[in-house]
Amino acid sequence: MTGKQTPLTLRHVNVMRYVMPLREGGSLPALADADDGFSYVLKFKGAGQGVKALIAELLGGEIARLLGFKVPEMAFANLDEAFGRSEGDEEIQDLLKASQGMNLGLHFLSKALTFDPGATQVDPMLASKIVWLDAFITNVDRTFRNTNMLLWNRELWLIDHGASFLFHHGWENWEKQALSPFPLIKDHVLLPLALHLKEADRELKAMFTENEIDALVWLIPDEWILASRDVETAEEGRSIYSKFLKTRLKNSEVFVNGAEDARKALI
């Protein structure tokens, strides 16, 4: 990154009411109401995966949106320090205390259905584009066991990108990971349908500019980057995310060829 970029923006909301947890597990997302009158799926910085899951969710979701996929709108969600004091569940109360300040909310898609690969047909070109996205951002979590896709208003929506960007769990080898294929794409729920990966690569690769990548990484709050103490400054962290994405995009044939090989191995 060279010079300060003009950032994209996300709306800021204040969480008013914790409604209910949405699933078991380390991340403990919850349904919550905010002061803008909408309900959100709230991802907490105090959860087991910490702020790195929020960074991955933010970048992965906004990259998907930039590429034209349906993704719930995201907002920075503030938890006041007094929030949750009346919560009876000690585990949830501890989570809320550890998550005071800025978290991430995704618009709740009321009455959305979980995507069932056995019941819903997906166009091979769309499948190829989704596989391309997940290979690009190294998303391990779009499998038959957990598809992380919803059907809402008869359209396919992508959710839960918090398990992406594996490199930021080991910053010292980010260059190597940027230039590596993504072997775990073999488990992708849509890989059998991804018949047009090279066409998807040409189309999606052309939709990015370096300035757009820089603008995306400027969305990441300073406090999230600095929380893990992997880098000394937020600018250094943003620079690494930006360089990773640009390098991976420039060399997309590496992960595209890897995904094609994985698909052929299924046949």
JSON list of N, CA, C and O in Angstrom, two decimals, residues 64-90:
[
{"chain": "A", "resi": 64, "resn": "ALA", "atom": "N", "xyz": [-16.70, -10.84, -1.40]},
{"chain": "A", "resi": 64, "resn": "ALA", "atom": "CA", "xyz": [-17.81, -11.52, -2.08]},
{"chain": "A", "resi": 64, "resn": "ALA", "atom": "C", "xyz": [-18.81, -10.52, -2.63]},
{"chain": "A", "resi": 64, "resn": "ALA", "atom": "O", "xyz": [-19.30, -10.64, -3.76]},
{"chain": "A", "resi": 65, "resn": "ARG", "atom": "N", "xyz": [-19.11, -9.48, -1.85]},
{"chain": "A", "resi": 65, "resn": "ARG", "atom": "CA", "xyz": [-20.05, -8.46, -2.31]},
{"chain": "A", "resi": 65, "resn": "ARG", "atom": "C", "xyz": [-19.51, -7.72, -3.53]},
{"chain": "A", "resi": 65, "resn": "ARG", "atom": "O", "xyz": [-20.23, -7.46, -4.50]},
{"chain": "A", "resi": 66, "resn": "LEU", "atom": "N", "xyz": [-18.22, -7.39, -3.48]},
{"chain": "A", "resi": 66, "resn": "LEU", "atom": "CA", "xyz": [-17.58, -6.69, -4.60]},
{"chain": "A", "resi": 66, "resn": "LEU", "atom": "C", "xyz": [-17.66, -7.52, -5.88]},
{"chain": "A", "resi": 66, "resn": "LEU", "atom": "O", "xyz": [-17.81, -6.97, -6.98]},
{"chain": "A", "resi": 67, "resn": "LEU", "atom": "N", "xyz": [-17.63, -8.84, -5.73]},
{"chain": "A", "resi": 67, "resn": "LEU", "atom": "CA", "xyz": [-17.68, -9.73, -6.89]},
{"chain": "A", "resi": 67, "resn": "LEU", "atom": "C", "xyz": [-19.11, -10.05, -7.33]},
{"chain": "A", "resi": 67, "resn": "LEU", "atom": "O", "xyz": [-19.30, -10.83, -8.26]},
{"chain": "A", "resi": 68, "resn": "GLY", "atom": "N", "xyz": [-20.10, -9.46, -6.66]},
{"chain": "A", "resi": 68, "resn": "GLY", "atom": "CA", "xyz": [-21.47, -9.61, -7.11]},
{"chain": "A", "resi": 68, "resn": "GLY", "atom": "C", "xyz": [-22.27, -10.69, -6.43]},
{"chain": "A", "resi": 68, "resn": "GLY", "atom": "O", "xyz": [-23.43, -10.94, -6.81]},
{"chain": "A", "resi": 69, "resn": "PHE", "atom": "N", "xyz": [-21.70, -11.35, -5.41]},
{"chain": "A", "resi": 69, "resn": "PHE", "atom": "CA", "xyz": [-22.46, -12.37, -4.69]},
{"chain": "A", "resi": 69, "resn": "PHE", "atom": "C", "xyz": [-23.43, -11.73, -3.71]},
{"chain": "A", "resi": 69, "resn": "PHE", "atom": "O", "xyz": [-23.22, -10.59, -3.26]},
{"chain": "A", "resi": 70, "resn": "LYS", "atom": "N", "xyz": [-24.47, -12.46, -3.37]},
{"chain": "A", "resi": 70, "resn": "LYS", "atom": "CA", "xyz": [-25.41, -12.01, -2.35]},
{"chain": "A", "resi": 70, "resn": "LYS", "atom": "C", "xyz": [-24.83, -12.30, -0.98]},
{"chain": "A", "resi": 70, "resn": "LYS", "atom": "O", "xyz": [-24.55, -13.46, -0.63]},
{"chain": "A", "resi": 71, "resn": "VAL", "atom": "N", "xyz": [-24.62, -11.22, -0.19]},
{"chain": "A", "resi": 71, "resn": "VAL", "atom": "CA", "xyz": [-24.06, -11.33, 1.15]},
{"chain": "A", "resi": 71, "resn": "VAL", "atom": "C", "xyz": [-24.85, -10.40, 2.07]},
{"chain": "A", "resi": 71, "resn": "VAL", "atom": "O", "xyz": [-25.14, -9.26, 1.68]},
{"chain": "A", "resi": 72, "resn": "PRO", "atom": "N", "xyz": [-25.23, -10.85, 3.27]},
{"chain": "A", "resi": 72, "resn": "PRO", "atom": "CA", "xyz": [-25.94, -9.94, 4.18]},
{"chain": "A", "resi": 72, "resn": "PRO", "atom": "C", "xyz": [-25.12, -8.69, 4.47]},
{"chain": "A", "resi": 72, "resn": "PRO", "atom": "O", "xyz": [-23.89, -8.76, 4.60]},
{"chain": "A", "resi": 73, "resn": "GLU", "atom": "N", "xyz": [-25.78, -7.55, 4.55]},
{"chain": "A", "resi": 73, "resn": "GLU", "atom": "CA", "xyz": [-25.09, -6.30, 4.87]},
{"chain": "A", "resi": 73, "resn": "GLU", "atom": "C", "xyz": [-24.43, -6.42, 6.23]},
{"chain": "A", "resi": 73, "resn": "GLU", "atom": "O", "xyz": [-25.01, -6.93, 7.19]},
{"chain": "A", "resi": 74, "resn": "MET", "atom": "N", "xyz": [-23.22, -5.90, 6.32]},
{"chain": "A", "resi": 74, "resn": "MET", "atom": "CA", "xyz": [-22.49, -5.91, 7.58]},
{"chain": "A", "resi": 74, "resn": "MET", "atom": "C", "xyz": [-22.45, -4.52, 8.20]},
{"chain": "A", "resi": 74, "resn": "MET", "atom": "O", "xyz": [-22.51, -3.52, 7.49]},
{"chain": "A", "resi": 75, "resn": "ALA", "atom": "N", "xyz": [-22.36, -4.49, 9.52]},
{"chain": "A", "resi": 75, "resn": "ALA", "atom": "CA", "xyz": [-22.24, -3.23, 10.24]},
{"chain": "A", "resi": 75, "resn": "ALA", "atom": "C", "xyz": [-21.33, -3.44, 11.44]},
{"chain": "A", "resi": 75, "resn": "ALA", "atom": "O", "xyz": [-21.29, -4.54, 12.02]},
{"chain": "A", "resi": 76, "resn": "PHE", "atom": "N", "xyz": [-20.58, -2.41, 11.80]},
{"chain": "A", "resi": 76, "resn": "PHE", "atom": "CA", "xyz": [-19.84, -2.46, 13.05]},
{"chain": "A", "resi": 76, "resn": "PHE", "atom": "C", "xyz": [-20.84, -2.30, 14.18]},
{"chain": "A", "resi": 76, "resn": "PHE", "atom": "O", "xyz": [-21.64, -1.36, 14.20]},
{"chain": "A", "resi": 77, "resn": "ALA", "atom": "N", "xyz": [-20.80, -3.23, 15.13]},
{"chain": "A", "resi": 77, "resn": "ALA", "atom": "CA", "xyz": [-21.80, -3.28, 16.19]},
{"chain": "A", "resi": 77, "resn": "ALA", "atom": "C", "xyz": [-21.14, -3.04, 17.54]},
{"chain": "A", "resi": 77, "resn": "ALA", "atom": "O", "xyz": [-20.31, -3.84, 17.99]},
{"chain": "A", "resi": 78, "resn": "ASN", "atom": "N", "xyz": [-21.52, -1.94, 18.18]},
{"chain": "A", "resi": 78, "resn": "ASN", "atom": "CA", "xyz": [-20.91, -1.57, 19.45]},
{"chain": "A", "resi": 78, "resn": "ASN", "atom": "C", "xyz": [-21.67, -2.17, 20.63]},
{"chain": "A", "resi": 78, "resn": "ASN", "atom": "O", "xyz": [-22.90, -2.10, 20.70]},
{"chain": "A", "resi": 79, "resn": "LEU", "atom": "N", "xyz": [-20.90, -2.77, 21.54]},
{"chain": "A", "resi": 79, "resn": "LEU", "atom": "CA", "xyz": [-21.46, -3.28, 22.80]},
{"chain": "A", "resi": 79, "resn": "LEU", "atom": "C", "xyz": [-21.02, -2.36, 23.92]},
{"chain": "A", "resi": 79, "resn": "LEU", "atom": "O", "xyz": [-19.84, -2.24, 24.21]},
{"chain": "A", "resi": 80, "resn": "ASP", "atom": "N", "xyz": [-21.98, -1.73, 24.56]},
{"chain": "A", "resi": 80, "resn": "ASP", "atom": "CA", "xyz": [-21.69, -0.87, 25.70]},
{"chain": "A", "resi": 80, "resn": "ASP", "atom": "C", "xyz": [-21.22, -1.73, 26.88]},
{"chain": "A", "resi": 80, "resn": "ASP", "atom": "O", "xyz": [-21.60, -2.88, 27.02]},
{"chain": "A", "resi": 81, "resn": "GLU", "atom": "N", "xyz": [-20.38, -1.16, 27.72]},
{"chain": "A", "resi": 81, "resn": "GLU", "atom": "CA", "xyz": [-19.83, -1.94, 28.84]},
{"chain": "A", "resi": 81, "resn": "GLU", "atom": "C", "xyz": [-20.90, -2.38, 29.83]},
{"chain": "A", "resi": 81, "resn": "GLU", "atom": "O", "xyz": [-20.70, -3.34, 30.58]},
{"chain": "A", "resi": 82, "resn": "ALA", "atom": "N", "xyz": [-22.05, -1.72, 29.83]},
{"chain": "A", "resi": 82, "resn": "ALA", "atom": "CA", "xyz": [-23.13, -2.13, 30.72]},
{"chain": "A", "resi": 82, "resn": "ALA", "atom": "C", "xyz": [-23.99, -3.24, 30.12]},
{"chain": "A", "resi": 82, "resn": "ALA", "atom": "O", "xyz": [-24.81, -3.84, 30.81]},
{"chain": "A", "resi": 83, "resn": "PHE", "atom": "N", "xyz": [-23.77, -3.53, 28.84]},
{"chain": "A", "resi": 83, "resn": "PHE", "atom": "CA", "xyz": [-24.61, -4.49, 28.15]},
{"chain": "A", "resi": 83, "resn": "PHE", "atom": "C", "xyz": [-24.36, -5.90, 28.69]},
{"chain": "A", "resi": 83, "resn": "PHE", "atom": "O", "xyz": [-23.24, -6.33, 28.89]},
{"chain": "A", "resi": 84, "resn": "GLY", "atom": "N", "xyz": [-25.43, -6.63, 28.93]},
{"chain": "A", "resi": 84, "resn": "GLY", "atom": "CA", "xyz": [-25.34, -8.03, 29.31]},
{"chain": "A", "resi": 84, "resn": "GLY", "atom": "C", "xyz": [-25.21, -8.30, 30.79]},
{"chain": "A", "resi": 84, "resn": "GLY", "atom": "O", "xyz": [-25.10, -9.46, 31.20]},
{"chain": "A", "resi": 85, "resn": "ARG", "atom": "N", "xyz": [-25.23, -7.26, 31.61]},
{"chain": "A", "resi": 85, "resn": "ARG", "atom": "CA", "xyz": [-25.08, -7.49, 33.04]},
{"chain": "A", "resi": 85, "resn": "ARG", "atom": "C", "xyz": [-26.22, -8.32, 33.62]},
{"chain": "A", "resi": 85, "resn": "ARG", "atom": "O", "xyz": [-26.06, -9.01, 34.61]},
{"chain": "A", "resi": 86, "resn": "SER", "atom": "N", "xyz": [-27.38, -8.23, 32.97]},
{"chain": "A", "resi": 86, "resn": "SER", "atom": "CA", "xyz": [-28.53, -8.98, 33.47]},
{"chain": "A", "resi": 86, "resn": "SER", "atom": "C", "xyz": [-28.63, -10.38, 32.87]},
{"chain": "A", "resi": 86, "resn": "SER", "atom": "O", "xyz": [-29.54, -11.14, 33.18]},
{"chain": "A", "resi": 87, "resn": "GLU", "atom": "N", "xyz": [-27.68, -10.74, 32.00]},
{"chain": "A", "resi": 87, "resn": "GLU", "atom": "CA", "xyz": [-27.70, -12.05, 31.37]},
{"chain": "A", "resi": 87, "resn": "GLU", "atom": "C", "xyz": [-27.46, -13.14, 32.41]},
{"chain": "A", "resi": 87, "resn": "GLU", "atom": "O", "xyz": [-26.52, -13.08, 33.19]},
{"chain": "A", "resi": 88, "resn": "GLY", "atom": "N", "xyz": [-28.36, -14.14, 32.44]},
{"chain": "A", "resi": 88, "resn": "GLY", "atom": "CA", "xyz": [-28.28, -15.18, 33.45]},
{"chain": "A", "resi": 88, "resn": "GLY", "atom": "C", "xyz": [-27.25, -16.25, 33.17]},
{"chain": "A", "resi": 88, "resn": "GLY", "atom": "O", "xyz": [-26.71, -16.87, 34.08]},
{"chain": "A", "resi": 89, "resn": "ASP", "atom": "N", "xyz": [-26.98, -16.51, 31.91]},
{"chain": "A", "resi": 89, "resn": "ASP", "atom": "CA", "xyz": [-26.03, -17.54, 31.53]},
{"chain": "A", "resi": 89, "resn": "ASP", "atom": "C", "xyz": [-24.60, -17.00, 31.72]},
{"chain": "A", "resi": 89, "resn": "ASP", "atom": "O", "xyz": [-24.22, -16.03, 31.09]},
{"chain": "A", "resi": 90, "resn": "GLU", "atom": "N", "xyz": [-23.83, -17.65, 32.59]},
{"chain": "A", "resi": 90, "resn": "GLU", "atom": "CA", "xyz": [-22.50, -17.13, 32.91]},
{"chain": "A", "resi": 90, "resn": "GLU", "atom": "C", "xyz": [-21.57, -17.14, 31.70]},
{"chain": "A", "resi": 90, "resn": "GLU", "atom": "O", "xyz": [-20.77, -16.21, 31.52]}
]
